[in-house]
Coordinates of C-alpha atoms in Angstrom, one line a residue:
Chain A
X12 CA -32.5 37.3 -35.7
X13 CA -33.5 38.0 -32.2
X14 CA -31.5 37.0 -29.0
X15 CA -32.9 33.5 -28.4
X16 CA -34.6 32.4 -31.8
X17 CA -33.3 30.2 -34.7
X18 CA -32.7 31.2 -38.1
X19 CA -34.7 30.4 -41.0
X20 CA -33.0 31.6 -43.9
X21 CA -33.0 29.5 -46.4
X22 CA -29.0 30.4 -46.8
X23 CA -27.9 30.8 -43.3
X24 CA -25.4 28.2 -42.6
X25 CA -25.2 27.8 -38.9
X26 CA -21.2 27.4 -37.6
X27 CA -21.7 24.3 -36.2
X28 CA -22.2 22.4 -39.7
X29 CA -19.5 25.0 -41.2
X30 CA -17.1 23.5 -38.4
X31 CA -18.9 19.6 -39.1
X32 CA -17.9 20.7 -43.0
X33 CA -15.8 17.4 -43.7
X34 CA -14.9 16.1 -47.8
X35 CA -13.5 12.4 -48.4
X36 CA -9.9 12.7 -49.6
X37 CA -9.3 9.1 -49.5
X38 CA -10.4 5.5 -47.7
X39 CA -11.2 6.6 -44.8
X40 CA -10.1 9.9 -44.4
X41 CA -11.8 12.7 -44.4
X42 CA -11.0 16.6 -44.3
X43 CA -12.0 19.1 -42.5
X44 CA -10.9 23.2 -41.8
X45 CA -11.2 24.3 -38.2
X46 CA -14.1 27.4 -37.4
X47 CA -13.0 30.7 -36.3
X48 CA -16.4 30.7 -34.4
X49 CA -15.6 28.1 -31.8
X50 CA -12.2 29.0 -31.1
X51 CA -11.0 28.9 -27.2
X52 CA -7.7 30.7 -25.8
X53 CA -5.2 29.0 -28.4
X54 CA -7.0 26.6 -30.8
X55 CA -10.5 25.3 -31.0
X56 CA -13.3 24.3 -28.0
X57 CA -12.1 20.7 -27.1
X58 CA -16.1 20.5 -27.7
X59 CA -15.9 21.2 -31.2
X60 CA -12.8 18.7 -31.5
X61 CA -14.7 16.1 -30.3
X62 CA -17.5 16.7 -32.1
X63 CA -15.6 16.1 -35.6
X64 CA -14.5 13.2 -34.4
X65 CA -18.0 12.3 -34.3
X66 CA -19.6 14.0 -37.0
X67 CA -16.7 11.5 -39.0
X68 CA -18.5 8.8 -37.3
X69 CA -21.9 9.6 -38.5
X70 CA -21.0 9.3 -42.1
X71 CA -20.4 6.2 -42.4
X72 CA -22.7 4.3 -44.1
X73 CA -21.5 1.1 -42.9
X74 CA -22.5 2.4 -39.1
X75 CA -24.0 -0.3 -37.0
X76 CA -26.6 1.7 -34.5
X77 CA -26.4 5.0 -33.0
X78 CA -23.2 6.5 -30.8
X79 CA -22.9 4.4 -27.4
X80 CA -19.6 5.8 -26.1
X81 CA -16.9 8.0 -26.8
X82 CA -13.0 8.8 -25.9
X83 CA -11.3 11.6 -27.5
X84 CA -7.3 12.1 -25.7
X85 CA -6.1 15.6 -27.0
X86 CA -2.6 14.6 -28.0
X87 CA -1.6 17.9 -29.0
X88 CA -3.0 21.5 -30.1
X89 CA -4.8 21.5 -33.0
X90 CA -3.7 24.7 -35.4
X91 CA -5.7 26.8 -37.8
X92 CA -6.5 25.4 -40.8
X93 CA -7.2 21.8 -42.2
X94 CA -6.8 18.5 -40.6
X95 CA -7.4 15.2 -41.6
X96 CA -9.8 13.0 -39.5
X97 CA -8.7 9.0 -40.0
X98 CA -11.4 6.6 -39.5
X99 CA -11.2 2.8 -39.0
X100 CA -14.2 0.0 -38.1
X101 CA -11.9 -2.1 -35.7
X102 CA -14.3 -4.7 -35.4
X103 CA -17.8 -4.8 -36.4
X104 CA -20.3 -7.5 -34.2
X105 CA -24.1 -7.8 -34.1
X106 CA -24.9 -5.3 -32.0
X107 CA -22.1 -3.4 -31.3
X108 CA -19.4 -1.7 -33.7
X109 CA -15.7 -0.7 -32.5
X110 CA -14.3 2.6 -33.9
X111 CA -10.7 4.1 -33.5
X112 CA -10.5 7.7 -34.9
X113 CA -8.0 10.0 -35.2
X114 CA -7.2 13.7 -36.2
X115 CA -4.1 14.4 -37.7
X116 CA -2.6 17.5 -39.0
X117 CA 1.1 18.5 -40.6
X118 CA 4.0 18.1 -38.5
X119 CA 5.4 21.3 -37.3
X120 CA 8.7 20.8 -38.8
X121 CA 7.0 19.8 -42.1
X122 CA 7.7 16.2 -42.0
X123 CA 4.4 13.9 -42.6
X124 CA 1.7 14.0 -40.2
X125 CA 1.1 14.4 -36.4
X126 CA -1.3 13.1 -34.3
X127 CA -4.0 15.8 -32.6
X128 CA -6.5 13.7 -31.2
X129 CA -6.8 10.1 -30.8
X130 CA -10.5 8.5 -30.5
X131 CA -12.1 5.5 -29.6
X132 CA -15.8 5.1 -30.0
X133 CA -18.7 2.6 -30.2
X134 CA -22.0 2.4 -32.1
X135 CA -24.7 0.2 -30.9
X136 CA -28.5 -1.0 -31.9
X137 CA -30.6 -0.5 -29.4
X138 CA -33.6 -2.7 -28.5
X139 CA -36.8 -2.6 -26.8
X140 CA -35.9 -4.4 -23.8
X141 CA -36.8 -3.8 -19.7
X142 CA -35.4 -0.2 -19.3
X143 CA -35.2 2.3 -16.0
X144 CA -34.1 5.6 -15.0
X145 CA -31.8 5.8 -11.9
X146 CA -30.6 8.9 -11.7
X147 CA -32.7 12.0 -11.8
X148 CA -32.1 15.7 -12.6
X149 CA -31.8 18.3 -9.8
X150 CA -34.9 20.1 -8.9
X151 CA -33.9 23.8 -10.8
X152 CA -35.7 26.8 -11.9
X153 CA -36.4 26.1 -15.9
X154 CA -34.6 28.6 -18.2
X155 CA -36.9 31.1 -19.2
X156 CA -36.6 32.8 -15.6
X157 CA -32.4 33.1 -15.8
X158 CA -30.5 35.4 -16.8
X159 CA -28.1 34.0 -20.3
X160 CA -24.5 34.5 -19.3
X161 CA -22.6 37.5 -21.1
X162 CA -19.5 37.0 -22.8
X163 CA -16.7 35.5 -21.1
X164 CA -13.4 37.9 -21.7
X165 CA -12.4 37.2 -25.4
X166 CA -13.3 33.6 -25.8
X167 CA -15.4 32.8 -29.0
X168 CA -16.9 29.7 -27.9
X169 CA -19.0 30.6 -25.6
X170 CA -21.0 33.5 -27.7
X171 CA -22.0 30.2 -29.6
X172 CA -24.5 29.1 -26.4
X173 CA -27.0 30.4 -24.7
X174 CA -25.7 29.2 -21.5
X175 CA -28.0 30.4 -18.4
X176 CA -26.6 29.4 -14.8
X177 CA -28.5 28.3 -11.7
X178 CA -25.5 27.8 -10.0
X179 CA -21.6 27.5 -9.8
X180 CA -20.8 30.9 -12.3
X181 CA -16.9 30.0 -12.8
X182 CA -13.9 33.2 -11.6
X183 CA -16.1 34.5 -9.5
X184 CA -16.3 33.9 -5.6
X185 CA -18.5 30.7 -5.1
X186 CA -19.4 28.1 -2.3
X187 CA -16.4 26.9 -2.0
X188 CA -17.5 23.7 -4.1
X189 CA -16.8 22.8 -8.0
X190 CA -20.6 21.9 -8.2
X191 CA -22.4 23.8 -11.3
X192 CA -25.8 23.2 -12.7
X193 CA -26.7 25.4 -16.0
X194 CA -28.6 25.1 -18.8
X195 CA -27.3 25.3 -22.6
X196 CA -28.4 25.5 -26.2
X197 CA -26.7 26.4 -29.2
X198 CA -26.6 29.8 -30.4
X199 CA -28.4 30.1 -32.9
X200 CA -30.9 27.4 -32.3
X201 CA -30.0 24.3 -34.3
X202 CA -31.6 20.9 -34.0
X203 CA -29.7 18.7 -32.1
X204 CA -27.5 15.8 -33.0
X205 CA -24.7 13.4 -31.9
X206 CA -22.1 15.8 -32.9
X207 CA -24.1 19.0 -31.4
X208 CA -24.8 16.7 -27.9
X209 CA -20.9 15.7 -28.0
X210 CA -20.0 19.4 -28.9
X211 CA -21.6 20.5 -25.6
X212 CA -20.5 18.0 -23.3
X213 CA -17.1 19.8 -22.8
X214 CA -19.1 22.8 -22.4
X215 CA -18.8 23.1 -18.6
X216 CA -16.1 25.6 -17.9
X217 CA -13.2 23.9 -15.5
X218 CA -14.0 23.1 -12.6
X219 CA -11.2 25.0 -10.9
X220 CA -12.0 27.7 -12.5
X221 CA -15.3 27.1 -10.0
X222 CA -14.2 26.1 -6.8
X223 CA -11.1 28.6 -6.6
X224 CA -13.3 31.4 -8.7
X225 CA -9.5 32.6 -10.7
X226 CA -7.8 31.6 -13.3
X227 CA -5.3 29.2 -14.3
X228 CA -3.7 27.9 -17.7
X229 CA -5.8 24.0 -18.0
X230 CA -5.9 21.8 -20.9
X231 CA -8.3 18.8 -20.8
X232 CA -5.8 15.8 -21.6
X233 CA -8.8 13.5 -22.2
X234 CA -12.7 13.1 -21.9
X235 CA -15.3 10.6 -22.2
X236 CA -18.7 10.2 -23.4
X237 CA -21.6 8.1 -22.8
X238 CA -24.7 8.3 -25.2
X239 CA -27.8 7.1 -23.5
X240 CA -30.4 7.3 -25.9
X241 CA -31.2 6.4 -29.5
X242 CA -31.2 9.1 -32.8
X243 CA -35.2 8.4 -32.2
X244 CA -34.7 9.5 -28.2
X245 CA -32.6 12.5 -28.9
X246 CA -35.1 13.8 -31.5
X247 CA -37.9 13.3 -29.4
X248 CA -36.6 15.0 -26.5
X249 CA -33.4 16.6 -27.1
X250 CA -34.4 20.1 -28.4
X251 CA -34.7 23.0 -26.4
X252 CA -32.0 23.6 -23.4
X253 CA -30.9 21.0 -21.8
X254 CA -29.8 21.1 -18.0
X255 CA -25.9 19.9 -17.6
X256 CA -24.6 19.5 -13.7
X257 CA -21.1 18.9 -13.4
X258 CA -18.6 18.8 -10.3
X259 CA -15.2 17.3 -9.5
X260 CA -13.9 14.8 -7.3
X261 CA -10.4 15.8 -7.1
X262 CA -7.8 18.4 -8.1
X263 CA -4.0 16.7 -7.0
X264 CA -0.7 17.4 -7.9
X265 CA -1.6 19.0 -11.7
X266 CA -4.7 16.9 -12.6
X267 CA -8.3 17.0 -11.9
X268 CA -11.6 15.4 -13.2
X269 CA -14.9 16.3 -13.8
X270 CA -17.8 14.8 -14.0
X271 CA -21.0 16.1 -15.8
X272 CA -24.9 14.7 -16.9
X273 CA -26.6 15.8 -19.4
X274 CA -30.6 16.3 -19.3
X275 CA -33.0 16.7 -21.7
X276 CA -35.8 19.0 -21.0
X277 CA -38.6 15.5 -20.6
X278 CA -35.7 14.9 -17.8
X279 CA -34.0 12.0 -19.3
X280 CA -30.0 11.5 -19.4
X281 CA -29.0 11.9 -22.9
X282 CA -25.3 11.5 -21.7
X283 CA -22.9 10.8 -19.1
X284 CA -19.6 12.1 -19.4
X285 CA -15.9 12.8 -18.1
X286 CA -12.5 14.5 -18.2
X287 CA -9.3 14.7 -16.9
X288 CA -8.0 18.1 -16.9
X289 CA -4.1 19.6 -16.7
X290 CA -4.2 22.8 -14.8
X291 CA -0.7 24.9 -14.3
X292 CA -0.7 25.4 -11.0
Chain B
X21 CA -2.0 -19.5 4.0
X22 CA -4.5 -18.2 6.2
X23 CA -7.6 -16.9 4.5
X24 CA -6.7 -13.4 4.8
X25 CA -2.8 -13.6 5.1
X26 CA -0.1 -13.0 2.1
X27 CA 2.1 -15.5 0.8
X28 CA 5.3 -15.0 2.0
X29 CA 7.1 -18.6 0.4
X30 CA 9.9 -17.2 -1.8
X31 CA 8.7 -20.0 -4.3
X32 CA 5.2 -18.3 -4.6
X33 CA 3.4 -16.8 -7.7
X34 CA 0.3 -14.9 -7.4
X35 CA -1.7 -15.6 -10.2
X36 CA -2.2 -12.4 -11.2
X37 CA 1.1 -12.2 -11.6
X38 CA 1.2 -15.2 -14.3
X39 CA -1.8 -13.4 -15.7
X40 CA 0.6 -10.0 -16.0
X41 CA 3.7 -12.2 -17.5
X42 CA 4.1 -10.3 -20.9
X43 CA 7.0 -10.9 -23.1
X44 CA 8.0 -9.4 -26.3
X45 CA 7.8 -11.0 -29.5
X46 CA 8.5 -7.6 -31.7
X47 CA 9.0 -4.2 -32.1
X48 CA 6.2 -2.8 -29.8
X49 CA 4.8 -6.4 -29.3
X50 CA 4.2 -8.6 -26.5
X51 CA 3.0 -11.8 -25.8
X52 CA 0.9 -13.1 -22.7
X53 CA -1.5 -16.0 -22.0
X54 CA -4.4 -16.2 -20.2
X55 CA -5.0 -17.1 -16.8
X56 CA -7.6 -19.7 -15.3
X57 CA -7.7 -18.8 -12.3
X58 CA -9.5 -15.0 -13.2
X59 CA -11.9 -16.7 -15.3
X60 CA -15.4 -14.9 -15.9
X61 CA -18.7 -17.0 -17.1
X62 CA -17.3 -17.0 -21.2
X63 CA -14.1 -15.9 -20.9
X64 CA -11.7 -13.9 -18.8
X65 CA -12.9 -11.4 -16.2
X66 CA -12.7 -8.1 -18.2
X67 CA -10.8 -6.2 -15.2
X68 CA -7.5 -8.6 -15.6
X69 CA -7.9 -7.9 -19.5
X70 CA -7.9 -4.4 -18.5
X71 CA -5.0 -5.1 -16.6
X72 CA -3.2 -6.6 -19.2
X73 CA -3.3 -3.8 -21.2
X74 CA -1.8 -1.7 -17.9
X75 CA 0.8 -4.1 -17.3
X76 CA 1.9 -3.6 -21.2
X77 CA 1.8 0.3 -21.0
X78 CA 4.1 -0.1 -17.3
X79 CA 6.9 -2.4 -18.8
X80 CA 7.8 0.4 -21.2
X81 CA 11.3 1.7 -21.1
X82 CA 10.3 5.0 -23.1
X83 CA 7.1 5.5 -20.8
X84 CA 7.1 9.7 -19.4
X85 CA 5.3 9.7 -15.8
X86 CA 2.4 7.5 -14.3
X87 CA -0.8 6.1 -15.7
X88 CA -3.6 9.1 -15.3
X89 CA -6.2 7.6 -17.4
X90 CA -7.1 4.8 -19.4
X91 CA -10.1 3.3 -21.7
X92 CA -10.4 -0.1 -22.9
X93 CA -13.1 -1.3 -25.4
X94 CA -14.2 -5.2 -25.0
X95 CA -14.4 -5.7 -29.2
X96 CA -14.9 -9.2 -28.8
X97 CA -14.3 -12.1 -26.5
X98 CA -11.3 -13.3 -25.6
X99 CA -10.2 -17.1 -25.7
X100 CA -8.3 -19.1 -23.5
X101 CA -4.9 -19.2 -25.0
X102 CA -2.1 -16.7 -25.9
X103 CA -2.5 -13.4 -27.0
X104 CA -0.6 -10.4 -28.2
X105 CA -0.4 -6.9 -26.7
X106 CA 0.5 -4.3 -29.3
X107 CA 1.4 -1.2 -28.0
X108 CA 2.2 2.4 -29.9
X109 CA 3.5 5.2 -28.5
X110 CA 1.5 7.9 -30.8
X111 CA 2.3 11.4 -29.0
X112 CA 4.4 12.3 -26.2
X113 CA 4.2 15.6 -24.9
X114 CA 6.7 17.5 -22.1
X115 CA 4.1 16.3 -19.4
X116 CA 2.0 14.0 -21.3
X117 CA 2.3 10.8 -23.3
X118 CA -0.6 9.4 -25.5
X119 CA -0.9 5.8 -26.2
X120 CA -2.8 3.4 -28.1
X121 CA -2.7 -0.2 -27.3
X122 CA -4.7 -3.4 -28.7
X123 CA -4.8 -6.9 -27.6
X124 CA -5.1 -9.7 -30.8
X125 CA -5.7 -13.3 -31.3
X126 CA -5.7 -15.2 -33.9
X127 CA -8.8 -14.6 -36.5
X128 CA -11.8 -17.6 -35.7
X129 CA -11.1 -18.8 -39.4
X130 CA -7.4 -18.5 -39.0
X131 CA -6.6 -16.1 -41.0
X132 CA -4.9 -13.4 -39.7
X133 CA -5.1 -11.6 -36.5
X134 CA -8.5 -10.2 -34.6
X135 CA -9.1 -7.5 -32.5
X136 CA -10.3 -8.3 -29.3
X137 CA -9.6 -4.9 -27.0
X138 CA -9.0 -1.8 -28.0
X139 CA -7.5 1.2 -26.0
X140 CA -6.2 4.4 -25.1
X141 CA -4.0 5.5 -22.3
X142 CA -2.2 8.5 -20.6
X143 CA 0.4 8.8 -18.7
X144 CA 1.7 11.9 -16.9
X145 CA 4.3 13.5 -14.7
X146 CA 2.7 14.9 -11.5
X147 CA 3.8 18.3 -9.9
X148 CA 3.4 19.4 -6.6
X149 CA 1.4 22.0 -6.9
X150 CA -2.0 23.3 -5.3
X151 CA -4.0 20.5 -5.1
X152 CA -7.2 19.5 -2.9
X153 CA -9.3 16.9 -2.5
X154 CA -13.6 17.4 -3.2
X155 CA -15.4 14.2 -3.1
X156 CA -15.5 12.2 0.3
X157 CA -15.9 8.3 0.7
X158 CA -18.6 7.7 2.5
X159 CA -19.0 6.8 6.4
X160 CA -19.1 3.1 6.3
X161 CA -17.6 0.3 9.0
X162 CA -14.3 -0.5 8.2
X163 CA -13.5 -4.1 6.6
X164 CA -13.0 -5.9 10.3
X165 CA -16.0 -6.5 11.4
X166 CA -17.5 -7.2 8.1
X167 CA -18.1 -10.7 6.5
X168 CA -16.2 -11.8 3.6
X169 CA -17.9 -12.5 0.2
X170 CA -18.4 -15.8 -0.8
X171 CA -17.9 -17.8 -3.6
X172 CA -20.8 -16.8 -6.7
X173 CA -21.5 -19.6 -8.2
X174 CA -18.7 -20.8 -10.4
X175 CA -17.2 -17.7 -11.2
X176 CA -13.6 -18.1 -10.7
X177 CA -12.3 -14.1 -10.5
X178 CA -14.2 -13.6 -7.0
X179 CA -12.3 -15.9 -5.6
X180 CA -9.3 -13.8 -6.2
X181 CA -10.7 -10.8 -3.9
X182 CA -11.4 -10.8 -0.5
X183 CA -14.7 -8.5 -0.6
X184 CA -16.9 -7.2 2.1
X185 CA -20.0 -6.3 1.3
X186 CA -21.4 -3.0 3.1
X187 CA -24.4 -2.8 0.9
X188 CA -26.0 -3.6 -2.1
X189 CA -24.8 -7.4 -2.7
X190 CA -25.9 -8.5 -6.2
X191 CA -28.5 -11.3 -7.2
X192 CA -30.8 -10.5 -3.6
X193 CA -33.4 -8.6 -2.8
X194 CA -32.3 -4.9 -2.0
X195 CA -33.0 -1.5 -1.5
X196 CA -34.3 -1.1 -5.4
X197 CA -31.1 1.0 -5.9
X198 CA -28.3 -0.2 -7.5
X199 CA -25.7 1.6 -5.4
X200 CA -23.2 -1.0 -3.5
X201 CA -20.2 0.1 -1.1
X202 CA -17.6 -2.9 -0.3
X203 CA -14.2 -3.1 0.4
X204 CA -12.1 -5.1 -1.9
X205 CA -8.3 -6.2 -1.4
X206 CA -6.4 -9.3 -3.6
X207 CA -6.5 -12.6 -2.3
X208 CA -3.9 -13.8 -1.4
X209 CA -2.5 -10.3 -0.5
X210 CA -0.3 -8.9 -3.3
X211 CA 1.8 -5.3 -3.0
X212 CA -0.5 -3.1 -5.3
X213 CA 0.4 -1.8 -8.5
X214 CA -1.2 0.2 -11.4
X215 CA -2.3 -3.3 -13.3
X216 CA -3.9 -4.5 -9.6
X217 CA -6.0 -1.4 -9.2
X218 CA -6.8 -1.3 -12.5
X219 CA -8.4 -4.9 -12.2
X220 CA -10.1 -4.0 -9.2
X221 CA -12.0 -1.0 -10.9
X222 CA -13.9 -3.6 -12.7
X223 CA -14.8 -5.8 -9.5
X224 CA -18.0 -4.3 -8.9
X225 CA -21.1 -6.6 -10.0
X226 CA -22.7 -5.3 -12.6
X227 CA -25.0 -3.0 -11.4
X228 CA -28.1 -4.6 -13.2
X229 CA -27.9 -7.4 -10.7
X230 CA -28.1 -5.3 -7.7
X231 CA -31.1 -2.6 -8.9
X232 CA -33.2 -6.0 -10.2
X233 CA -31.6 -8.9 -7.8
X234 CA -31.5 -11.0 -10.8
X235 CA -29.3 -12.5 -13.5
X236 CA -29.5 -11.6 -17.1
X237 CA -26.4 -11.9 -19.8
X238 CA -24.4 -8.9 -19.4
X239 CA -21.3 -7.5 -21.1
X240 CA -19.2 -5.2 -21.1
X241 CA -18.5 -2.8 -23.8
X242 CA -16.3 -0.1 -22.6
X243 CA -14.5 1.0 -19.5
X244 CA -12.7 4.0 -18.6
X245 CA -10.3 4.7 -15.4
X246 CA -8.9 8.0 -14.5
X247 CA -6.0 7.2 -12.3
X248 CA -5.9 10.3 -9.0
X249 CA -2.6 9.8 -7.8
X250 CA 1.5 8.9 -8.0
X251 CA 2.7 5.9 -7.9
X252 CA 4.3 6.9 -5.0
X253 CA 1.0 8.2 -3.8
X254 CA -0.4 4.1 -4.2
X255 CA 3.0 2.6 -2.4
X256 CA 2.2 5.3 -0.2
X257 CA -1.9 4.4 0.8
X258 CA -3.2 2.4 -1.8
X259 CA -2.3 -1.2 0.4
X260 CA -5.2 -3.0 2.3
X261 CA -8.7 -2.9 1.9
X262 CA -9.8 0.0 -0.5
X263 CA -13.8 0.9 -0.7
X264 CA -15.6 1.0 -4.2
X265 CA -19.0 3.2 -3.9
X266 CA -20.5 1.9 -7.5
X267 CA -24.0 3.3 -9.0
X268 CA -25.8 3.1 -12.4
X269 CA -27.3 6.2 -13.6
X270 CA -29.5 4.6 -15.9
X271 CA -30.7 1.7 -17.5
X272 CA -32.1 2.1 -21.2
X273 CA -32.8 -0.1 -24.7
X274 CA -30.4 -3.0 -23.5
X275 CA -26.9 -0.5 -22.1
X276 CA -26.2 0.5 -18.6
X277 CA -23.7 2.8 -17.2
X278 CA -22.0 2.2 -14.2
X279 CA -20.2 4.8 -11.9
X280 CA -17.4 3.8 -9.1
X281 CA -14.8 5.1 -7.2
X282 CA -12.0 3.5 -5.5
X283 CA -10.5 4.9 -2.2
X284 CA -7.9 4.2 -0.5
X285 CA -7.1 3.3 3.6
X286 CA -6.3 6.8 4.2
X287 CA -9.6 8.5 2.4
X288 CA -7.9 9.0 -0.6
X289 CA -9.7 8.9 -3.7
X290 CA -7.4 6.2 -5.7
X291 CA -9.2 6.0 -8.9
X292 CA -12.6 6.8 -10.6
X293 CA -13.7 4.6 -13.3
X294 CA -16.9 4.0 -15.6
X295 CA -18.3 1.5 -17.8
X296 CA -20.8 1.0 -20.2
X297 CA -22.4 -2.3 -20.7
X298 CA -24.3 -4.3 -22.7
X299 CA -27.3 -6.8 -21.0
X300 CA -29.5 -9.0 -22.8
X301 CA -33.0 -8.3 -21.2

């Protein structure tokens, strides 16, 4: 395998479905084992969390439409080993669907279950109707010119994308501003799906991590997703890197946001998305 | 009552203050009714439901901090009538505390109960620690010398605002954008609170109306409000007209997103909120 290409072995399994890996254990449940591969400082990429909750999502078979939105709260640290992702069709209309999920694993003191993550999501059919981009992508050199960024200290995560910056390199001295614009793709190539597109929406390191360029504990308390675009639109146009930009608005008394897009490399917004972040200090 | 003066009888009751009376019925149950005079076109305007849900989360005893973020799903419309506000505690954390709450009424054919929102909150204890503000609102004339919104039709919840319009008034000709920038305040006056600003994060037209200057069916699907300060921080600068800048980033197959932030008198950025919504054509 060289640097930037995909595998083709028949029996390579990329990561990404080991960590998507879920078995039915019971009406609506659904286990899962969490991936050594994607692990951050003390448990796994929030990405990765997220993206279970919707990988759960896509195997339903009594899905109405494609993912329209998404809200993963991380209730607590998720440990090493299995978990059990719960999933309930709240209410099912014509053209939308409403979805709570959640993650659970063993309590610490052994006692029944405890909450990890708690989702809401929706699925939606999409129709051919009067439809017009507003937003556009920043003007930025493509990806073949930049440099992919090295590994970041011990984190495993990030080995798992070929990330290459434009702009806005976190702990490192910037412009002052939270404002980064980079491009990303998983590593190895895989084609890309809802749970791979939700995987790397929490890929933008924190944004205080930008716009002080040091360090400081964070955990993102909660983060949400918007899906524009059909299975069909993601397909078409969703391979290859894609540009995220991604800034702040405010970091105040222990809690900031960020705010990222998503762009596929025709330009189109394959997905909007937020978080609220904890930072120590 | 002047037209932009509070009530100050001791006999008064703002209506959003009948639409916030809660009272319990059960373990983790409350019950509430809804209020004419915030009626939308169908049903009620989906920033009081939003508010409703707020209110719930605020009278609890075992509550740890302030509301940093919430996300409500519309599942289905509401009817005029009572309805119950289920609300469960699921994690709480030394600085964090992970809700979900659901509003019900009774099921069309009568049995049972029906989901009609479904959501997720936060709350948090703030710290004083390093904090600094990123995003600026933008340079606009204060709400003085500006003209007051007038009634839209029918629509009931306008009333309850007292909005000036700096741009991007819906259902005209415009700009071909669908950015708008207004101040908004209640009408009559009323002290703010978390449910109040979490009504008014929902006040801004959709954003369909403003890029097209048109009507078409719209809905909402999904909204989601991170919450950037204390409540001592609102008590402190979140009374009087507050500016909402409010965007779309893209229109596509029948679902828009739309983008806003709410800032306070002092430039302080209050809350910053999205939606995604549903629109027939």
């Amino acid at each position: 395998m060289n640097d930037t290409g995909a595998r083709a072995d028949a029996d390579f399994e990329h990561a990404f479905d080991r960590a998507m890996n879920l078995q039915p254990v019971g009406p609506d449940r659904l286990r899962g084992h969490t991936e050594a591969a994607y692990w951050n400082m003390v448990g796994p990429y929030g990405g990765i969390v997220a993206a279970v909750v919707m990988r759960a999502l896509m195997l339903r078979a009594d899905r109405v439409g494609d993912p329209l939105q998404l809200t993963v709260n991380f209730a607590g640290p998720l440990k090493a080993g299995p978990f059990d992702v719960v999933v309930d069709a709240r209410r099912t209309n014509r053209t939308t669907q409403h979805w709570s999920i959640e993650i659970e694993q063993p309590a610490d003191d052994g006692n029944g279950a405890q909450v990890v993550a708690i989702a809401t999501a929706t699925t939606a059919t999409r129709r051919t109707v009067w439809s017009q981009p507003e937003a556009r992508p920043p003007e930025v050199p493509g990806p073949e010119g930049l440099e992919r960024l090295g590994p970041r200290g011990n984190l495993r995560w990030p080995t798992m994308y070929d990330m290459r910056y434009v702009q806005g390199l976190p702990l490192q001295p910037g412009d002052g501003t939270s404002l980064s614009m980079f491009w990303i793709r998983d590593q190895p190539h895989r084609t890309i799906d809802y749970p791979a597109l939700t995987a790397l929406c929490d890929a933008s390191f924190p944004r205080i991590f930008v716009v002080r360029g040091s360090f400081t504990p964070i955990a993102t308390v909660s983060m949400n997703i918007y899906f524009h675009g059909s299975a069909q639109a993601l397909a078409d146009d969703g391979n290859g890197h894609l540009l995220t930009v991604s800034e702040a608005k405010v970091f105040d008394a222990g809690f900031f946001d960020q705010h990222s897009t998503v762009w596929s490399p025709g330009r189109r917004l394959l997905a909007s998305t937020q978080q609220i972040v904890w930072y120590k200090e």
